[in-house]
Amino acid sequence: MQNTLSDESQKSLNALMVRWFIIAASLVVYLFIGYMLVVTQTYTSPYTVEILQTTLFSGMSIHAALYLFAAIIFIGGDVHAKSSYKKLLLAASEQKFKTKDDEFNFYRTRYASIMFVHIAIFNVIAILGVIVFLVTLDFATLMNLSIVSLLGFVLMFPHKAKFEFQTEKSCPLKKK
């Protein structure tokens, strides 16, 4: 028999999903504003795109360093998110809950905290793209870094399976 979320818990999860979508939509707003600035030519950047080809060290250009920095943030954020999630599962497995809703609420509040922290970490990548765009009007870099940021957001999506897993007796971390 599979346990499902109560109506109240489902509404709470839906509210968390809506918040996630609103935050993810900010990436689309970044792209839309950047595209409009390029198309309307209402903004003049202080530098041209060629500045990104300047060598920083060991033959690495600023452009390559930006993508390397974004990759480090992405990988670090993903590793930290997985570690935080495992700690949450362990903490939940050590608790004794009276009802499934109590367990869900314990899990939801802590997962929301983990989710928002890591979305902020992944959003740093998109903000880096915005900064590069504002300095050089390089829309391709803005778009690429926004996509990488969105991939990080997707890793943190609060889908139903993550929450129902906690209420199942089959949870591998649950003490029998």
GROMACS .gro file of N, CA and C in nm:
model
  528
    1MET      N    1   0.085  -0.118   0.000
    1MET     CA    2   0.000   0.000   0.000
    1MET      C    3   0.089   0.124   0.000
    2GLN      N    4   0.064   0.213  -0.090
    2GLN     CA    5   0.145   0.333  -0.101
    2GLN      C    6   0.077   0.447  -0.026
    3ASN      N    7   0.158   0.515   0.054
    3ASN     CA    8   0.107   0.630   0.127
    3ASN      C    9   0.115   0.752   0.039
    4THR      N   10   0.010   0.831   0.039
    4THR     CA   11   0.012   0.953  -0.040
    4THR      C   12  -0.002   1.072   0.054
    5LEU      N   13   0.028   1.188   0.002
    5LEU     CA   14   0.023   1.309   0.081
    5LEU      C   15  -0.122   1.351   0.104
    6SER      N   16  -0.149   1.408   0.221
    6SER     CA   17  -0.282   1.461   0.248
    6SER      C   18  -0.304   1.585   0.162
    7ASP      N   19  -0.430   1.630   0.158
    7ASP     CA   20  -0.462   1.748   0.078
    7ASP      C   21  -0.383   1.870   0.125
    8GLU      N   22  -0.372   1.886   0.256
    8GLU     CA   23  -0.299   2.001   0.311
    8GLU      C   24  -0.151   1.993   0.275
    9SER      N   25  -0.095   1.874   0.287
    9SER     CA   26   0.046   1.857   0.251
    9SER      C   27   0.067   1.878   0.102
   10GLN      N   28  -0.027   1.830   0.020
   10GLN     CA   29  -0.016   1.849  -0.125
   10GLN      C   30  -0.023   1.997  -0.160
   11LYS      N   31  -0.110   2.073  -0.092
   11LYS     CA   32  -0.118   2.218  -0.117
   11LYS      C   33   0.013   2.286  -0.079
   12SER      N   34   0.071   2.241   0.030
   12SER     CA   35   0.198   2.297   0.075
   12SER      C   36   0.309   2.268  -0.026
   13LEU      N   37   0.309   2.147  -0.078
   13LEU     CA   38   0.407   2.110  -0.180
   13LEU      C   39   0.385   2.190  -0.308
   14ASN      N   40   0.259   2.208  -0.346
   14ASN     CA   41   0.228   2.288  -0.466
   14ASN      C   42   0.275   2.431  -0.449
   15ALA      N   43   0.259   2.487  -0.329
   15ALA     CA   44   0.306   2.624  -0.304
   15ALA      C   45   0.458   2.632  -0.318
   16LEU      N   46   0.528   2.529  -0.272
   16LEU     CA   47   0.673   2.526  -0.285
   16LEU      C   48   0.713   2.516  -0.433
   17MET      N   49   0.638   2.436  -0.509
   17MET     CA   50   0.665   2.424  -0.653
   17MET      C   51   0.641   2.557  -0.725
   18VAL      N   52   0.536   2.629  -0.686
   18VAL     CA   53   0.507   2.759  -0.747
   18VAL      C   54   0.622   2.856  -0.719
   19ARG      N   55   0.673   2.856  -0.597
   19ARG     CA   56   0.787   2.943  -0.564
   19ARG      C   57   0.907   2.907  -0.650
   20TRP      N   58   0.930   2.777  -0.670
   20TRP     CA   59   1.041   2.734  -0.752
   20TRP      C   60   1.024   2.787  -0.895
   21PHE      N   61   0.904   2.772  -0.952
   21PHE     CA   62   0.879   2.820  -1.089
   21PHE      C   63   0.897   2.971  -1.099
   22ILE      N   64   0.854   3.046  -1.000
   22ILE     CA   65   0.870   3.191  -1.003
   22ILE      C   66   1.018   3.229  -1.004
   23ILE      N   67   1.096   3.161  -0.921
   23ILE     CA   68   1.239   3.190  -0.917
   23ILE      C   69   1.305   3.149  -1.048
   24ALA      N   70   1.265   3.034  -1.102
   24ALA     CA   71   1.322   2.990  -1.230
   24ALA      C   72   1.284   3.086  -1.342
   25ALA      N   73   1.167   3.146  -1.332
   25ALA     CA   74   1.123   3.243  -1.433
   25ALA      C   75   1.213   3.367  -1.435
   26SER      N   76   1.281   3.394  -1.324
   26SER     CA   77   1.372   3.508  -1.323
   26SER      C   78   1.481   3.493  -1.428
   27LEU      N   79   1.520   3.369  -1.457
   27LEU     CA   80   1.622   3.346  -1.560
   27LEU      C   81   1.569   3.386  -1.697
   28VAL      N   82   1.442   3.360  -1.720
   28VAL     CA   83   1.381   3.400  -1.847
   28VAL      C   84   1.374   3.553  -1.854
   29VAL      N   85   1.348   3.616  -1.741
   29VAL     CA   86   1.344   3.763  -1.737
   29VAL      C   87   1.481   3.819  -1.770
   30TYR      N   88   1.588   3.759  -1.714
   30TYR     CA   89   1.723   3.804  -1.747
   30TYR      C   90   1.744   3.799  -1.899
   31LEU      N   91   1.706   3.687  -1.959
   31LEU     CA   92   1.725   3.671  -2.103
   31LEU      C   93   1.640   3.768  -2.183
   32PHE      N   94   1.516   3.788  -2.142
   32PHE     CA   95   1.427   3.880  -2.213
   32PHE      C   96   1.481   4.023  -2.208
   33ILE      N   97   1.522   4.067  -2.091
   33ILE     CA   98   1.575   4.203  -2.079
   33ILE      C   99   1.704   4.217  -2.160
   34GLY      N  100   1.791   4.117  -2.153
   34GLY     CA  101   1.914   4.121  -2.232
   34GLY      C  102   1.885   4.126  -2.381
   35TYR      N  103   1.792   4.043  -2.424
   35TYR     CA  104   1.755   4.042  -2.566
   35TYR      C  105   1.698   4.177  -2.608
   36MET      N  106   1.613   4.235  -2.528
   36MET     CA  107   1.554   4.365  -2.561
   36MET      C  108   1.661   4.474  -2.566
   37LEU      N  109   1.759   4.469  -2.477
   37LEU     CA  110   1.867   4.568  -2.481
   37LEU      C  111   1.950   4.555  -2.608
   38VAL      N  112   1.971   4.432  -2.652
   38VAL     CA  113   2.048   4.411  -2.775
   38VAL      C  114   1.968   4.456  -2.897
   39VAL      N  115   1.842   4.417  -2.903
   39VAL     CA  116   1.759   4.448  -3.020
   39VAL      C  117   1.732   4.598  -3.032
   40THR      N  118   1.700   4.662  -2.921
   40THR     CA  119   1.667   4.805  -2.927
   40THR      C  120   1.790   4.894  -2.928
   41GLN      N  121   1.904   4.838  -2.897
   41GLN     CA  122   2.030   4.911  -2.891
   41GLN      C  123   2.019   5.035  -2.801
   42THR      N  124   1.950   5.020  -2.689
   42THR     CA  125   1.934   5.131  -2.594
   42THR      C  126   2.044   5.133  -2.489
   43TYR      N  127   2.127   5.033  -2.488
   43TYR     CA  128   2.233   5.026  -2.389
   43TYR      C  129   2.366   5.011  -2.461
   44THR      N  130   2.463   5.088  -2.417
   44THR     CA  131   2.597   5.079  -2.473
   44THR      C  132   2.690   5.026  -2.364
   45SER      N  133   2.755   4.917  -2.394
   45SER     CA  134   2.844   4.856  -2.295
   45SER      C  135   2.978   4.928  -2.292
   46PRO      N  136   3.044   4.925  -2.177
   46PRO     CA  137   3.174   4.993  -2.168
   46PRO      C  138   3.285   4.922  -2.245
   47TYR      N  139   3.268   4.791  -2.271
   47TYR     CA  140   3.370   4.714  -2.342
   47TYR      C  141   3.305   4.636  -2.455
   48THR      N  142   3.387   4.590  -2.546
   48THR     CA  143   3.337   4.503  -2.653
   48THR      C  144   3.362   4.357  -2.613
   49VAL      N  145   3.306   4.267  -2.688
   49VAL     CA  146   3.319   4.123  -2.659
   49VAL      C  147   3.466   4.079  -2.666
   50GLU      N  148   3.545   4.148  -2.742
   50GLU     CA  149   3.686   4.110  -2.758
   50GLU      C  150   3.762   4.113  -2.625
   51ILE      N  151   3.714   4.190  -2.529
   51ILE     CA  152   3.782   4.197  -2.399
   51ILE      C  153   3.781   4.060  -2.331
   52LEU      N  154   3.682   3.978  -2.363
   52LEU     CA  155   3.673   3.845  -2.302
   52LEU      C  156   3.782   3.751  -2.352
   53GLN      N  157   3.848   3.787  -2.462
   53GLN     CA  158   3.956   3.703  -2.515
   53GLN      C  159   4.091   3.740  -2.456
   54THR      N  160   4.094   3.838  -2.367
   54THR     CA  161   4.217   3.877  -2.300
   54THR      C  162   4.268   3.760  -2.215
   55THR      N  163   4.398   3.738  -2.219
   55THR     CA  164   4.459   3.628  -2.145
   55THR      C  165   4.475   3.668  -1.998
   56LEU      N  166   4.429   3.580  -1.912
   56LEU     CA  167   4.444   3.603  -1.768
   56LEU      C  168   4.575   3.542  -1.718
   57PHE      N  169   4.586   3.411  -1.726
   57PHE     CA  170   4.704   3.341  -1.680
   57PHE      C  171   4.712   3.206  -1.753
   58SER      N  172   4.832   3.160  -1.773
   58SER     CA  173   4.858   3.032  -1.839
   58SER      C  174   4.782   3.015  -1.970
   59GLY      N  175   4.763   3.121  -2.042
   59GLY     CA  176   4.696   3.114  -2.171
   59GLY      C  177   4.544   3.105  -2.163
   60MET      N  178   4.488   3.112  -2.044
   60MET     CA  179   4.343   3.103  -2.029
   60MET      C  180   4.282   3.242  -2.046
   61SER      N  181   4.182   3.249  -2.133
   61SER     CA  182   4.116   3.377  -2.157
   61SER      C  183   4.013   3.404  -2.046
   62ILE      N  184   3.969   3.527  -2.038
   62ILE     CA  185   3.865   3.564  -1.942
   62ILE      C  186   3.739   3.482  -1.970
   63HIS      N  187   3.708   3.464  -2.097
   63HIS     CA  188   3.590   3.389  -2.138
   63HIS      C  189   3.597   3.245  -2.086
   64ALA      N  190   3.710   3.179  -2.106
   64ALA     CA  191   3.728   3.042  -2.058
   64ALA      C  192   3.723   3.037  -1.906
   65ALA      N  193   3.781   3.136  -1.840
   65ALA     CA  194   3.779   3.141  -1.694
   65ALA      C  195   3.637   3.157  -1.640
   66LEU      N  196   3.553   3.235  -1.711
   66LEU     CA  197   3.413   3.250  -1.670
   66LEU      C  198   3.340   3.117  -1.673
   67TYR      N  199   3.358   3.042  -1.781
   67TYR     CA  200   3.292   2.912  -1.793
   67TYR      C  201   3.348   2.812  -1.692
   68LEU      N  202   3.478   2.818  -1.667
   68LEU     CA  203   3.538   2.731  -1.566
   68LEU      C  204   3.483   2.764  -1.428
   69PHE      N  205   3.472   2.892  -1.396
   69PHE     CA  206   3.417   2.935  -1.268
   69PHE      C  207   3.271   2.890  -1.255
   70ALA      N  208   3.194   2.902  -1.362
   70ALA     CA  209   3.054   2.857  -1.361
   70ALA      C  210   3.046   2.706  -1.338
   71ALA      N  211   3.136   2.631  -1.402
   71ALA     CA  212   3.137   2.485  -1.384
   71ALA      C  213   3.172   2.448  -1.241
   72ILE      N  214   3.267   2.520  -1.182
   72ILE     CA  215   3.305   2.493  -1.042
   72ILE      C  216   3.188   2.523  -0.949
   73ILE      N  217   3.120   2.633  -0.972
   73ILE     CA  218   3.003   2.666  -0.889
   73ILE      C  219   2.894   2.560  -0.905
   74PHE      N  220   2.870   2.518  -1.029
   74PHE     CA  221   2.767   2.417  -1.055
   74PHE      C  222   2.800   2.285  -0.986
   75ILE      N  223   2.920   2.236  -1.006
   75ILE     CA  224   2.960   2.108  -0.947
   75ILE      C  225   2.962   2.118  -0.795
   76GLY      N  226   3.019   2.226  -0.741
   76GLY     CA  227   3.021   2.245  -0.596
   76GLY      C  228   2.881   2.254  -0.538
   77GLY      N  229   2.792   2.327  -0.606
   77GLY     CA  230   2.654   2.338  -0.559
   77GLY      C  231   2.583   2.205  -0.562
   78ASP      N  232   2.606   2.127  -0.668
   78ASP     CA  233   2.542   1.995  -0.679
   78ASP      C  234   2.592   1.900  -0.571
   79VAL      N  235   2.722   1.897  -0.549
   79VAL     CA  236   2.779   1.809  -0.446
   79VAL      C  237   2.726   1.850  -0.308
   80HIS      N  238   2.723   1.979  -0.281
   80HIS     CA  239   2.674   2.026  -0.151
   80HIS      C  240   2.525   1.997  -0.135
   81ALA      N  241   2.447   2.012  -0.243
   81ALA     CA  242   2.303   1.983  -0.236
   81ALA      C  243   2.279   1.836  -0.205
   82LYS      N  244   2.353   1.748  -0.270
   82LYS     CA  245   2.337   1.604  -0.244
   82LYS      C  246   2.377   1.570  -0.102
   83SER      N  247   2.482   1.631  -0.053
   83SER     CA  248   2.526   1.608   0.085
   83SER      C  249   2.419   1.657   0.183
   84SER      N  250   2.365   1.775   0.158
   84SER     CA  251   2.261   1.830   0.245
   84SER      C  252   2.136   1.743   0.243
   85TYR      N  253   2.101   1.692   0.126
   85TYR     CA  254   1.983   1.607   0.111
   85TYR      C  255   2.002   1.477   0.189
   86LYS      N  256   2.121   1.418   0.183
   86LYS     CA  257   2.148   1.295   0.259
   86LYS      C  258   2.138   1.321   0.409
   87LYS      N  259   2.189   1.436   0.452
   87LYS     CA  260   2.178   1.470   0.594
   87LYS      C  261   2.032   1.486   0.636
   88LEU      N  262   1.952   1.544   0.547
   88LEU     CA  263   1.809   1.559   0.574
   88LEU      C  264   1.742   1.423   0.586
   89LEU      N  265   1.773   1.331   0.494
   89LEU     CA  266   1.716   1.197   0.501
   89LEU      C  267   1.756   1.126   0.630
   90LEU      N  268   1.881   1.144   0.668
   90LEU     CA  269   1.928   1.082   0.791
   90LEU      C  270   1.858   1.140   0.913
   91ALA      N  271   1.844   1.273   0.917
   91ALA     CA  272   1.774   1.338   1.028
   91ALA      C  273   1.628   1.294   1.034
   92ALA      N  274   1.565   1.279   0.920
   92ALA     CA  275   1.425   1.235   0.916
   92ALA      C  276   1.413   1.091   0.961
   93SER      N  277   1.511   1.009   0.928
   93SER     CA  278   1.505   0.868   0.966
   93SER      C  279   1.523   0.849   1.116
   94GLU      N  280   1.586   0.944   1.181
   94GLU     CA  281   1.610   0.933   1.326
   94GLU      C  282   1.495   0.988   1.409
   95GLN      N  283   1.399   1.052   1.345
   95GLN     CA  284   1.286   1.111   1.415
   95GLN      C  285   1.173   1.011   1.430
   96LYS      N  286   1.094   1.029   1.533
   96LYS     CA  287   0.970   0.953   1.551
   96LYS      C  288   0.855   1.050   1.530
   97PHE      N  289   0.774   1.025   1.429
   97PHE     CA  290   0.664   1.114   1.395
   97PHE      C  291   0.532   1.048   1.432
   98LYS      N  292   0.439   1.130   1.479
   98LYS     CA  293   0.306   1.079   1.515
   98LYS      C  294   0.221   1.053   1.392
   99THR      N  295   0.231   1.143   1.294
   99THR     CA  296   0.151   1.129   1.171
   99THR      C  297   0.239   1.150   1.050
  100LYS      N  298   0.186   1.111   0.935
  100LYS     CA  299   0.258   1.133   0.810
  100LYS      C  300   0.271   1.282   0.781
  101ASP      N  301   0.170   1.360   0.821
  101ASP     CA  302   0.177   1.505   0.799
  101ASP      C  303   0.286   1.569   0.883
  102ASP      N  304   0.306   1.519   1.005
  102ASP     CA  305   0.416   1.570   1.088
  102ASP      C  306   0.550   1.542   1.020
  103GLU      N  307   0.562   1.422   0.966
  103GLU     CA  308   0.684   1.385   0.896
  103GLU      C  309   0.703   1.472   0.772
  104PHE      N  310   0.596   1.491   0.697
  104PHE     CA  311   0.603   1.574   0.577
  104PHE      C  312   0.643   1.717   0.612
  105ASN      N  313   0.583   1.774   0.715
  105ASN     CA  314   0.614   1.912   0.755
  105ASN      C  315   0.759   1.926   0.801
  106PHE      N  316   0.808   1.827   0.876
  106PHE     CA  317   0.949   1.827   0.916
  106PHE      C  318   1.038   1.828   0.792
  107TYR      N  319   1.006   1.739   0.701
  107TYR     CA  320   1.085   1.725   0.580
  107TYR      C  321   1.073   1.847   0.489
  108ARG      N  322   0.949   1.896   0.470
  108ARG     CA  323   0.926   2.008   0.378
  108ARG      C  324   1.000   2.133   0.420
  109THR      N  325   0.996   2.168   0.546
  109THR     CA  326   1.061   2.292   0.590
  109THR      C  327   1.212   2.284   0.571
  110ARG      N  328   1.268   2.169   0.602
  110ARG     CA  329   1.412   2.156   0.585
  110ARG      C  330   1.452   2.145   0.438
  111TYR      N  331   1.370   2.077   0.359
  111TYR     CA  332   1.400   2.068   0.216
  111TYR      C  333   1.388   2.207   0.151
  112ALA      N  334   1.289   2.283   0.190
  112ALA     CA  335   1.273   2.418   0.135
  112ALA      C  336   1.397   2.503   0.164
  113SER      N  337   1.449   2.490   0.283
  113SER     CA  338   1.570   2.564   0.319
  113SER      C  339   1.687   2.522   0.229
  114ILE      N  340   1.705   2.393   0.213
  114ILE     CA  341   1.812   2.342   0.126
  114ILE      C  342   1.790   2.390  -0.016
  115MET      N  343   1.666   2.382  -0.063
  115MET     CA  344   1.634   2.421  -0.200
  115MET      C  345   1.667   2.568  -0.225
  116PHE      N  346   1.623   2.657  -0.138
  116PHE     CA  347   1.645   2.799  -0.160
  116PHE      C  348   1.793   2.836  -0.151
  117VAL      N  349   1.866   2.774  -0.060
  117VAL     CA  350   2.011   2.801  -0.051
  117VAL      C  351   2.080   2.761  -0.181
  118HIS      N  352   2.046   2.644  -0.233
  118HIS     CA  353   2.114   2.597  -0.353
  118HIS      C  354   2.066   2.666  -0.480
  119ILE      N  355   1.942   2.708  -0.481
  119ILE     CA  356   1.897   2.790  -0.594
  119ILE      C  357   1.976   2.921  -0.596
  120ALA      N  358   2.000   2.977  -0.478
  120ALA     CA  359   2.081   3.100  -0.471
  120ALA      C  360   2.223   3.074  -0.522
  121ILE      N  361   2.278   2.959  -0.486
  121ILE     CA  362   2.412   2.924  -0.534
  121ILE      C  363   2.413   2.913  -0.686
  122PHE      N  364   2.314   2.842  -0.742
  122PHE     CA  365   2.307   2.827  -0.887
  122PHE      C  366   2.274   2.959  -0.957
  123ASN      N  367   2.203   3.046  -0.889
  123ASN     CA  368   2.169   3.177  -0.947
  123ASN      C  369   2.294   3.264  -0.961
  124VAL      N  370   2.396   3.238  -0.884
  124VAL     CA  371   2.522   3.311  -0.898
  124VAL      C  372   2.576   3.296  -1.040
  125ILE      N  373   2.557   3.179  -1.098
  125ILE     CA  374   2.603   3.155  -1.235
  125ILE      C  375   2.530   3.248  -1.332
  126ALA      N  376   2.397   3.258  -1.317
  126ALA     CA  377   2.319   3.347  -1.405
  126ALA      C  378   2.356   3.493  -1.383
  127ILE      N  379   2.378   3.530  -1.259
  127ILE     CA  380   2.416   3.669  -1.229
  127ILE      C  381   2.553   3.700  -1.290
  128LEU      N  382   2.641   3.604  -1.290
  128LEU     CA  383   2.770   3.621  -1.358
  128LEU      C  384   2.747   3.648  -1.506
  129GLY      N  385   2.654   3.576  -1.565
  129GLY     CA  386   2.619   3.600  -1.706
  129GLY      C  387   2.562   3.739  -1.728
  130VAL      N  388   2.479   3.785  -1.634
  130VAL     CA  389   2.423   3.921  -1.644
  130VAL      C  390   2.533   4.025  -1.637
  131ILE      N  391   2.626   4.006  -1.547
  131ILE     CA  392   2.738   4.101  -1.533
  131ILE      C  393   2.821   4.105  -1.661
  132VAL      N  394   2.853   3.987  -1.714
  132VAL     CA  395   2.930   3.982  -1.840
  132VAL      C  396   2.851   4.051  -1.951
  133PHE      N  397   2.720   4.026  -1.955
  133PHE     CA  398   2.637   4.089  -2.058
  133PHE      C  399   2.640   4.241  -2.045
  134LEU      N  400   2.624   4.291  -1.924
  134LEU     CA  401   2.621   4.436  -1.904
  134LEU      C  402   2.756   4.502  -1.934
  135VAL      N  403   2.864   4.428  -1.917
  135VAL     CA  404   2.996   4.482  -1.944
  135VAL      C  405   3.031   4.473  -2.093
  136THR      N  406   2.981   4.368  -2.162
  136THR     CA  407   3.025   4.345  -2.300
  136THR      C  408   2.912   4.331  -2.402
  137LEU      N  409   2.791   4.322  -2.359
  137LEU     CA  410   2.675   4.291  -2.446
  137LEU      C  411   2.690   4.156  -2.516
  138ASP      N  412   2.754   4.060  -2.449
  138ASP     CA  413   2.770   3.925  -2.502
  138ASP      C  414   2.648   3.842  -2.462
  139PHE      N  415   2.547   3.842  -2.549
  139PHE     CA  416   2.421   3.774  -2.520
  139PHE      C  417   2.439   3.622  -2.515
  140ALA      N  418   2.530   3.568  -2.594
  140ALA     CA  419   2.553   3.423  -2.596
  140ALA      C  420   2.600   3.374  -2.459
  141THR      N  421   2.689   3.448  -2.396
  141THR     CA  422   2.736   3.409  -2.264
  141THR      C  423   2.624   3.420  -2.162
  142LEU      N  424   2.544   3.525  -2.171
  142LEU     CA  425   2.428   3.538  -2.082
  142LEU      C  426   2.336   3.418  -2.097
  143MET      N  427   2.308   3.381  -2.220
  143MET     CA  428   2.218   3.269  -2.245
  143MET      C  429   2.278   3.137  -2.196
  144ASN      N  430   2.404   3.113  -2.225
  144ASN     CA  431   2.468   2.988  -2.184
  144ASN      C  432   2.474   2.974  -2.032
  145LEU      N  433   2.512   3.081  -1.964
  145LEU     CA  434   2.521   3.074  -1.818
  145LEU      C  435   2.383   3.066  -1.755
  146SER      N  436   2.283   3.125  -1.817
  146SER     CA  437   2.146   3.112  -1.766
  146SER      C  438   2.096   2.968  -1.781
  147ILE      N  439   2.133   2.903  -1.889
  147ILE     CA  440   2.095   2.763  -1.909
  147ILE      C  441   2.163   2.673  -1.807
  148VAL      N  442   2.290   2.697  -1.781
  148VAL     CA  443   2.362   2.619  -1.678
  148VAL      C  444   2.296   2.642  -1.542
  149SER      N  445   2.261   2.765  -1.513
  149SER     CA  446   2.193   2.796  -1.388
  149SER      C  447   2.059   2.724  -1.379
  150LEU      N  448   1.985   2.723  -1.488
  150LEU     CA  449   1.855   2.654  -1.491
  150LEU      C  450   1.872   2.505  -1.468
  151LEU      N  451   1.977   2.446  -1.520
  151LEU     CA  452   2.004   2.304  -1.495
  151LEU      C  453   2.023   2.279  -1.345
  152GLY      N  454   2.091   2.371  -1.278
  152GLY     CA  455   2.104   2.360  -1.133
  152GLY      C  456   1.971   2.373  -1.063
  153PHE      N  457   1.887   2.463  -1.112
  153PHE     CA  458   1.753   2.479  -1.055
  153PHE      C  459   1.674   2.350  -1.068
  154VAL      N  460   1.686   2.285  -1.184
  154VAL     CA  461   1.613   2.161  -1.208
  154VAL      C  462   1.654   2.053  -1.107
  155LEU      N  463   1.780   2.051  -1.070
  155LEU     CA  464   1.825   1.954  -0.969
  155LEU      C  465   1.754   1.973  -0.836
  156MET      N  466   1.710   2.095  -0.808
  156MET     CA  467   1.648   2.125  -0.679
  156MET      C  468   1.495   2.127  -0.686
  157PHE      N  469   1.437   2.088  -0.798
  157PHE     CA  470   1.292   2.092  -0.814
  157PHE      C  471   1.224   2.007  -0.707
  158PRO      N  472   1.127   2.063  -0.635
  158PRO     CA  473   1.062   1.990  -0.524
  158PRO      C  474   0.948   1.899  -0.573
  159HIS      N  475   0.980   1.795  -0.647
  159HIS     CA  476   0.875   1.709  -0.700
  159HIS      C  477   0.818   1.615  -0.593
  160LYS      N  478   0.702   1.565  -0.620
  160LYS     CA  479   0.625   1.485  -0.525
  160LYS      C  480   0.700   1.361  -0.478
  161ALA      N  481   0.774   1.298  -0.566
  161ALA     CA  482   0.844   1.175  -0.530
  161ALA      C  483   0.943   1.196  -0.416
  162LYS      N  484   1.007   1.311  -0.410
  162LYS     CA  485   1.101   1.339  -0.301
  162LYS      C  486   1.030   1.343  -0.167
  163PHE      N  487   0.906   1.387  -0.168
  163PHE     CA  488   0.832   1.402  -0.042
  163PHE      C  489   0.758   1.275  -0.003
  164GLU      N  490   0.710   1.199  -0.099
  164GLU     CA  491   0.643   1.074  -0.067
  164GLU      C  492   0.742   0.968  -0.024
  165PHE      N  493   0.864   0.979  -0.069
  165PHE     CA  494   0.969   0.884  -0.031
  165PHE      C  495   0.983   0.880   0.120
  166GLN      N  496   0.970   0.995   0.183
  166GLN     CA  497   0.983   1.001   0.328
  166GLN      C  498   0.872   0.925   0.400
  167THR      N  499   0.756   0.919   0.343
  167THR     CA  500   0.644   0.855   0.412
  167THR      C  501   0.634   0.706   0.383
  168GLU      N  502   0.721   0.655   0.299
  168GLU     CA  503   0.720   0.513   0.266
  168GLU      C  504   0.801   0.434   0.368
  169LYS      N  505   0.756   0.314   0.398
  169LYS     CA  506   0.833   0.226   0.487
  169LYS      C  507   0.956   0.171   0.416
  170SER      N  508   0.959   0.187   0.284
  170SER     CA  509   1.070   0.133   0.206
  170SER      C  510   1.193   0.225   0.206
  171CYS      N  511   1.183   0.338   0.275
  171CYS     CA  512   1.296   0.430   0.279
  171CYS      C  513   1.417   0.358   0.337
  172PRO      N  514   1.528   0.351   0.263
  172PRO     CA  515   1.644   0.274   0.310
  172PRO      C  516   1.704   0.329   0.438
  173LEU      N  517   1.681   0.456   0.470
  173LEU     CA  518   1.739   0.513   0.590
  173LEU      C  519   1.649   0.500   0.712
  174LYS      N  520   1.526   0.454   0.691
  174LYS     CA  521   1.434   0.437   0.804
  174LYS      C  522   1.482   0.322   0.891
  175LYS      N  523   1.479   0.345   1.021
  175LYS     CA  524   1.514   0.239   1.115
  175LYS      C  525   1.393   0.150   1.135
  176LYS      N  526   1.413   0.024   1.124
  176LYS     CA  527   1.303  -0.073   1.135
  176LYS      C  528   1.273  -0.102   1.280
   0.00000   0.00000   0.00000
